Amino acid sequence: MQPFPEPDLSTSTEPLAFQDLILTLHRYWGEQGCAILQPYDIEVGAGTLHPATVLRALGPKPWKAAYVQPSRRPGDGRYGENPNRLQHYYQYQVILKPNPDNLQELYLGSLAAIGIDPKLHDIRFVEDDWENPTVGAWGLGWEVWCDGMEVTQFTYFQGVGGIEVDVVSGELTYGLERLAMYVQGVDNVYDLKFTKEGLTYGEVFLENERQQSEANFHGYDVDGLKRRFEDMAAEVSRLLDMRGPQGQPLVLPAYDQVLKASHLFNLMDARGAIAVAERQSYIGRIRELCKACALAYVEQERKTA
Amino acid sequence: MPQLLLEIFSEEIPARMQQGAARDLERMATERLKAAGLTWDGLTTYAGPRRLTLVVDGLPAATPDREDEMKGPKASAPEQALEGFLRKTGLTRDQLVERDGVLFAVISQQGQATPGLIPGMVDQIIRNFPWPKSMRWGSGTLRWVRPIKRILCIFDGHVVPFEIDGIPSDAITEGHRFLGSGAPFAVSDFVDYRHKLEREHVLIDVADRKLRILEQAKAACAAKGLSLVDDDGLLDEVAGLAEWPTPILGDMDPQFLSLPPEVVRLSMKVHQKYFAVRDPSKEGLAPNFLVVANVEATDGGKALAAGNSRVLSARLNDARFFWDEDQKVGFDAWNAKLSGVTFHAKLGTLAERVERIAALAREIAPLVGADADQAETAARLSKADLASGMVGEFPELQGVMGGYYARLAGQPDAVADAIRDHYKPQGPADTVPTAPVTVAVALADKLDTLVGFFAIDEKPTGSKDPFALRRAALGVIRLVLENGVRGSLVEMMKPAGTMIIAGRKMSADTKYSADLLAFFVDRLTVLLRDRGQRHDLVAAVFALGDDDLVRIVRRVEALAAFLATDDGANLLAGYKRASNILRAEEKKGPVPTGMVRTGLPNQPEPETALAFAVGAAQTAVDIALDAEDFAAAMTALAALRAPVDAFFTDVLVNSDVVEERENRLKLLGQVRDVMGKVADFGQIAG
C-alpha cells in the first residue's frame, strides 16, 4: 500500500495545496528515515513541545521523527480578521538526533521538494538563536529566509529543561501556513487552497478562529483556569514520585500535565489575568516542572541506553 | 618564502560576528606564530558568511636553532636547591656551567620544521576561539560558532596533515552554496584560492563584497532615475549575509508611502534588511526597495523581487495597522498607561517623570525664549508614544511617532516638533535642536534624568554608564552652548531636585548638585578637548565658581587665545614666579596686604611702574568682566606683561629693608589678585 499520495511535481506547474505541502514533506522526511508521527493530542504552543522533540532530544539515544503539530497561541487570535495571525496554526516539525552532517543540504532538499528553486529565490540562513524559557530549552541556529520571509526555524539544540544535551539534535520548524502562502502566492491565510480541488483554509478554520478568539479573550473563567493550573502543577510532582511497572518514574504522564499547565497559563495570559509581577513567577514554575520531568527522563534514558 | 593558507569552512556565521572573528583570528595567529619563534612578512585574515581565512606570507621553512641560558642556584647553595634546579631543567650536575660562583643551565633547542608547528597552533586557535556564542553539533565535543565542515590548511603548496575532532585537514574547499559548481575543488595557494573562489561566486574579502553591493545598488537605482539612501550599518550587515551579494531593486506598493517615511525605512531595515530608495526629484521615499540577495537568479531576480515585495507589503500592512490603531487611541489613554510603567524603582513611574519634566520645562521656558504653556504641553505629551503600538513594535521611533501623532491631534508645530526632537542630541554626531520649545523640553528631559540618578547615587563608574548619563550631560552642555542659554546650571537643576526629593519622599538633605556639577565640568572638558582645547583651562576657569556654561566657555576661549600669545605665556610665567614667592612667604606667616605705596625714597622705577600698571589693570579688568568682554580682560592683563618682566629683572623682592620688602610683597599680591579675577592661573600648566 502506498502510504501517501505523491503529488506529481514533474508535470504540474500548479503550486501545492496546503495538504499536498504536508504530504510532500511527510514523504521527503519519511525517505530520510524519520518516523512520521501524528500531532500530539494536548494543546501546545509550539511543535517543539511535543514529547517527540523536547523529551527525545535528551539522553544519548538516536531519534528521527517528523510530524505536523497544531500550535495554540491564545493571545495571537484576531477573530479571523488578520490575514497573517492565528491563534491556531500548524507547524511542521523535524527532529534528527544526532544532527546529520548534511542537515542544511537535507533541509534545502525539502524546499526543492515543495517547489522552491534556490536559483530563482533567495534562500538565506540568518542568525537566530532559539530559546524557550518556559521549558528551559535553547539552541543556536538560524531563521531561514526565502525572499525575505522567515519560513523555517533551524536549530541545533544545546539544552532542554535546563540540562545540556548529550547529543545535539537538529530541529527544523516550518511555518506551514506561511510557506503555503508563499508557494501559492496568496496574501491572506484564509485564501489558501487547502485541497487541490479548491477547499480553502478559511472554509476549514475561519469559524474556529472567531469562536476561539472570543473564548480566549473573554470566555474562559479566570478563577477556573487558575484552579486547574494549580491542580495540574500538583499532579506533576505526584506522578513523578510514583513508579511504573519497570520501576520508572511516570515522566510521560507528568510531562502531559506540564503541557496542560502551560496552556492554562497561556489562556490566563490572553484573558489579561496575569499581572506583570506574577508573570515571571508562573513562567518560573512551569520551567521548574519541566526541568523535573527532563531530569527524570534523562536519568531513565541514560540507564536504559 | 613559504606561505601558510588556512580556511575554516563552516555553516553560516552570524553577520555581526564576522569582522570580530577576523580580528581575533589575526591576533591569535600572530601570538602563536611569535610564540613558536617564527617570523613572517605579511599576515591577513578574512571573514565571510561561511569561512574564516588566514594567509601568512614569508614564513621560514623552519624555526632557527635556539640556545637559552637559565640561571640556577649559587654553586655553594644547599643540595636541595641544586636538585630542584636539575629536576626543572632535566640536566645533570656536570652539564651545568659555573660562572662567578653561579650555576647556569644551557638549554639548546634545535629548530623545527614550520609545518610541524602548524597543527598544534590551528588546534589551539580553533579550541580557544572567543566566539560570543558557540555550540556543539552531532555527537562531537568541539565547539565553534556553527558546525565546521572543512579545514583547509596548506603550507608552501602542501597540505599540512592533521585532524581536529574528526575533521581532517585538506587542500579542498567549496564555492557558493547555490551559484558554485557544487563540486569541492583543490587549491594550491592564496592567489589560486581567491581566484577559484571568485569564479565559484564567493568574495572572501568583505571590502569586495561591500564594493559590489554599493556599485550595483547605485547602478540599479540610477537606471531608474532613483538614488540609494545610504546606510553604513545596514551595509555592514548585508555584506555578512551573502558570499555573492547581488542587489535587486524591487517595487513597493505606493499606497504605503502615506505612512511616515521613518516607519517605512525602519520596517525595511530592521525586519527585511532592505535599503530605502529616493527619487531625487521628489520629497520622501520612492515606492521601491533594494534587497541584497545571495543569488544571481536565473530569471534576473524577477521572482525574488516579487517575493520580497509581497513580504514587505505584509510588514508594512502590520505597520499601517499600528498607525491606524494608534490614531484611534490617542495621548490621554497612552499617558494613563504610563502610570503603570516603572522608569526606575527609586525614581517612580514614567507618569511621575512626565509630571516632573512638564514642570521643569515650564521653569526653563523663559531662559530659552520659549512659550511656557507650549513647553509644558509638549513635555506632558513627550513620553506618551512609548505606550503606542508603533513604538512598541519599533522602539527606535520614540519621539518621532509622538511628533506625528501630536500633529494629527491638532497640536501646533512647535509642540509636535518638541515631542519629536526632545531626545536630541543623542550622541556627539547628532544635531542639536534650536526651536525654543524643543530646547526647553530637551533640557528638562535630560536634567530630570541626571538629577534623578545622581540623587539616588547611580552615577557612572569607569566604563559603566547604564543610564547613559554621560550622553545626557553632553546633551545638556551642547543644548546650552549651541543655543546660548544663559544662567546658572545649579539654579536650572534645582527645581528638578526639589521635585524628585519631594515626590519620591527622599531625605531632605539628599545631595546631588556638587557631584553633578563636577560631572558637567568633566563632560565639558572632554567636549572642549575633542575640539582641540587644553583641558586644564576649563578647570582654571571653573575654579572661579562660575556655573554659567556659556560664560565658562567664552572665558576658556579668550584665555586660550591669550596664552597662545607671547604676552600671555610670559605673564603666566610671571604669575607663577609671583605666586611661588608669595606661597613661600605665606608659610612663614601672614603676608602683608593693602595699599602699595609709590614715591618712596630710592624706590626703583620698575616697582613704581608695576604699581601703576596693576592699578590700571584692575580697573580695566573689572570693566571688561562686567561687560563679559573676556578678550578685553585679557588685553588688560597683557598690559602687565612688560612691567612684571621688568620688575622681576630689576627689583629684589627680598630687600633687607622691611618696608621695601613688605611693599613689594603687597604689589605681587595685587598682581596675583587681578589675574585671579580672570582665571585661576595656578591651575594652568606653564
Tab-separated table of N, CA and C in Angstrom, chain A residues 168-233:
chain	number	residue	atom	x	y	z
A	168	VAL	N	23.690	16.385	20.172
A	168	VAL	CA	22.971	17.536	19.615
A	168	VAL	C	21.951	17.075	18.575
A	169	SER	N	20.722	17.562	18.738
A	169	SER	CA	19.685	17.291	17.746
A	169	SER	C	19.583	18.489	16.817
A	170	GLY	N	19.293	18.205	15.557
A	170	GLY	CA	18.941	19.281	14.640
A	170	GLY	C	17.436	19.363	14.586
A	171	GLU	N	16.899	20.562	14.750
A	171	GLU	CA	15.459	20.719	14.750
A	171	GLU	C	15.055	21.702	13.659
A	172	LEU	N	14.064	21.311	12.876
A	172	LEU	CA	13.543	22.207	11.844
A	172	LEU	C	12.087	22.458	12.148
A	173	THR	N	11.691	23.715	12.181
A	173	THR	CA	10.290	24.037	12.379
A	173	THR	C	9.830	24.906	11.221
A	174	TYR	N	8.999	24.337	10.381
A	174	TYR	CA	8.481	25.080	9.223
A	174	TYR	C	7.164	25.726	9.638
A	175	GLY	N	6.984	26.983	9.294
A	175	GLY	CA	5.671	27.612	9.457
A	175	GLY	C	4.848	27.255	8.236
A	176	LEU	N	3.937	26.294	8.402
A	176	LEU	CA	3.288	25.725	7.211
A	176	LEU	C	2.411	26.724	6.464
A	177	GLU	N	1.618	27.516	7.218
A	177	GLU	CA	0.735	28.462	6.533
A	177	GLU	C	1.548	29.478	5.733
A	178	ARG	N	2.607	30.011	6.356
A	178	ARG	CA	3.449	30.984	5.664
A	178	ARG	C	4.060	30.411	4.406
A	179	LEU	N	4.571	29.200	4.585
A	179	LEU	CA	5.223	28.546	3.464
A	179	LEU	C	4.199	28.333	2.338
A	180	ALA	N	3.011	27.888	2.726
A	180	ALA	CA	1.972	27.643	1.718
A	180	ALA	C	1.547	28.956	1.063
A	181	MET	N	1.415	30.011	1.863
A	181	MET	CA	1.041	31.301	1.295
A	181	MET	C	2.097	31.726	0.278
A	182	TYR	N	3.341	31.461	0.622
A	182	TYR	CA	4.415	31.828	-0.276
A	182	TYR	C	4.348	31.023	-1.569
A	183	VAL	N	4.213	29.725	-1.394
A	183	VAL	CA	4.207	28.845	-2.563
A	183	VAL	C	2.996	29.135	-3.452
A	184	GLN	N	1.847	29.412	-2.809
A	184	GLN	CA	0.633	29.647	-3.597
A	184	GLN	C	0.490	31.101	-4.042
A	185	GLY	N	1.332	31.988	-3.519
A	185	GLY	CA	1.240	33.397	-3.895
A	185	GLY	C	-0.019	34.067	-3.368
A	186	VAL	N	-0.359	33.741	-2.124
A	186	VAL	CA	-1.607	34.227	-1.525
A	186	VAL	C	-1.272	35.201	-0.395
A	187	ASP	N	-2.023	36.290	-0.265
A	187	ASP	CA	-1.716	37.286	0.761
A	187	ASP	C	-2.532	37.104	2.038
A	188	ASN	N	-3.579	36.309	1.952
A	188	ASN	CA	-4.428	36.117	3.116
A	188	ASN	C	-4.502	34.623	3.416
A	189	VAL	N	-4.187	34.286	4.654
A	189	VAL	CA	-4.115	32.865	5.011
A	189	VAL	C	-5.430	32.136	4.715
A	190	TYR	N	-6.539	32.857	4.880
A	190	TYR	CA	-7.840	32.203	4.685
A	190	TYR	C	-8.127	31.895	3.213
A	191	ASP	N	-7.327	32.505	2.316
A	191	ASP	CA	-7.498	32.232	0.885
A	191	ASP	C	-6.670	31.037	0.409
A	192	LEU	N	-5.862	30.498	1.311
A	192	LEU	CA	-5.047	29.341	0.912
A	192	LEU	C	-5.928	28.220	0.394
A	193	LYS	N	-5.416	27.551	-0.639
A	193	LYS	CA	-6.109	26.346	-1.082
A	193	LYS	C	-5.704	25.219	-0.148
A	194	PHE	N	-6.686	24.660	0.514
A	194	PHE	CA	-6.381	23.545	1.412
A	194	PHE	C	-6.238	22.265	0.592
A	195	THR	N	-7.168	22.090	-0.341
A	195	THR	CA	-7.076	20.938	-1.258
A	195	THR	C	-6.897	21.462	-2.681
A	196	LYS	N	-6.414	20.575	-3.515
A	196	LYS	CA	-6.217	20.916	-4.922
A	196	LYS	C	-7.539	21.329	-5.553
A	197	GLU	N	-8.611	20.714	-5.043
A	197	GLU	CA	-9.918	20.963	-5.646
A	197	GLU	C	-10.457	22.344	-5.290
A	198	GLY	N	-9.851	23.004	-4.298
A	198	GLY	CA	-10.261	24.379	-4.066
A	198	GLY	C	-10.902	24.661	-2.717
A	199	LEU	N	-10.991	23.679	-1.847
A	199	LEU	CA	-11.450	23.961	-0.483
A	199	LEU	C	-10.450	24.929	0.138
A	200	THR	N	-10.931	26.007	0.770
A	200	THR	CA	-9.978	26.985	1.296
A	200	THR	C	-9.700	26.742	2.776
A	201	TYR	N	-8.575	27.321	3.192
A	201	TYR	CA	-8.193	27.278	4.600
A	201	TYR	C	-9.271	27.959	5.436
A	202	GLY	N	-9.833	29.031	4.873
A	202	GLY	CA	-10.895	29.750	5.576
A	202	GLY	C	-12.098	28.870	5.821
A	203	GLU	N	-12.474	28.080	4.812
A	203	GLU	CA	-13.623	27.191	4.990
A	203	GLU	C	-13.360	26.184	6.106
A	204	VAL	N	-12.106	25.822	6.277
A	204	VAL	CA	-11.792	24.861	7.330
A	204	VAL	C	-11.693	25.562	8.695
A	205	PHE	N	-11.064	26.743	8.743
A	205	PHE	CA	-10.670	27.265	10.050
A	205	PHE	C	-11.234	28.629	10.461
A	206	LEU	N	-11.861	29.374	9.545
A	206	LEU	CA	-12.262	30.735	9.902
A	206	LEU	C	-13.207	30.775	11.107
A	207	GLU	N	-14.203	29.901	11.077
A	207	GLU	CA	-15.173	29.910	12.181
A	207	GLU	C	-14.487	29.539	13.503
A	208	ASN	N	-13.547	28.616	13.407
A	208	ASN	CA	-12.795	28.227	14.601
A	208	ASN	C	-12.058	29.434	15.187
A	209	GLU	N	-11.446	30.226	14.313
A	209	GLU	CA	-10.706	31.397	14.798
A	209	GLU	C	-11.639	32.388	15.486
A	210	ARG	N	-12.812	32.588	14.918
A	210	ARG	CA	-13.761	33.551	15.502
A	210	ARG	C	-14.164	33.110	16.906
A	211	GLN	N	-14.611	31.851	17.008
A	211	GLN	CA	-15.118	31.391	18.306
A	211	GLN	C	-13.995	31.288	19.340
A	212	GLN	N	-12.865	30.726	18.902
A	212	GLN	CA	-11.779	30.539	19.862
A	212	GLN	C	-11.231	31.894	20.339
A	213	SER	N	-11.157	32.874	19.429
A	213	SER	CA	-10.652	34.187	19.818
A	213	SER	C	-11.522	34.779	20.928
A	214	GLU	N	-12.829	34.678	20.713
A	214	GLU	CA	-13.734	35.244	21.711
A	214	GLU	C	-13.561	34.520	23.057
A	215	ALA	N	-13.478	33.199	22.997
A	215	ALA	CA	-13.303	32.438	24.240
A	215	ALA	C	-11.964	32.781	24.899
A	216	ASN	N	-10.905	32.888	24.084
A	216	ASN	CA	-9.582	33.177	24.641
A	216	ASN	C	-9.550	34.535	25.338
A	217	PHE	N	-10.157	35.524	24.689
A	217	PHE	CA	-10.050	36.877	25.230
A	217	PHE	C	-11.108	37.178	26.280
A	218	HIS	N	-12.306	36.577	26.119
A	218	HIS	CA	-13.384	36.956	27.037
A	218	HIS	C	-14.105	35.800	27.676
A	219	GLY	N	-13.911	34.585	27.164
A	219	GLY	CA	-14.795	33.492	27.575
A	219	GLY	C	-14.395	32.755	28.836
A	220	TYR	N	-13.147	32.342	28.885
A	220	TYR	CA	-12.778	31.403	29.952
A	220	TYR	C	-12.876	32.039	31.334
A	221	ASP	N	-13.237	31.218	32.269
A	221	ASP	CA	-13.381	31.658	33.657
A	221	ASP	C	-11.987	31.666	34.298
A	222	VAL	N	-11.548	32.878	34.640
A	222	VAL	CA	-10.168	33.029	35.108
A	222	VAL	C	-9.905	32.220	36.380
A	223	ASP	N	-10.853	32.269	37.297
A	223	ASP	CA	-10.629	31.528	38.542
A	223	ASP	C	-10.508	30.036	38.273
A	224	GLY	N	-11.362	29.566	37.344
A	224	GLY	CA	-11.310	28.155	36.971
A	224	GLY	C	-9.965	27.799	36.366
A	225	LEU	N	-9.449	28.690	35.499
A	225	LEU	CA	-8.147	28.432	34.876
A	225	LEU	C	-7.063	28.346	35.940
A	226	LYS	N	-7.123	29.283	36.884
A	226	LYS	CA	-6.092	29.302	37.933
A	226	LYS	C	-6.137	28.043	38.774
A	227	ARG	N	-7.371	27.639	39.089
A	227	ARG	CA	-7.533	26.442	39.903
A	227	ARG	C	-6.966	25.220	39.184
A	228	ARG	N	-7.311	25.145	37.892
A	228	ARG	CA	-6.846	23.980	37.129
A	228	ARG	C	-5.328	24.005	36.973
A	229	PHE	N	-4.779	25.208	36.848
A	229	PHE	CA	-3.316	25.312	36.760
A	229	PHE	C	-2.684	24.701	38.009
A	230	GLU	N	-3.242	25.071	39.165
A	230	GLU	CA	-2.679	24.551	40.419
A	230	GLU	C	-2.825	23.030	40.492
A	231	ASP	N	-3.982	22.538	40.030
A	231	ASP	CA	-4.198	21.083	40.042
A	231	ASP	C	-3.149	20.366	39.190
A	232	MET	N	-2.972	20.893	37.990
A	232	MET	CA	-2.014	20.265	37.071
A	232	MET	C	-0.611	20.295	37.654
A	233	ALA	N	-0.270	21.457	38.216
A	233	ALA	CA	1.080	21.608	38.762
A	233	ALA	C	1.309	20.582	39.872
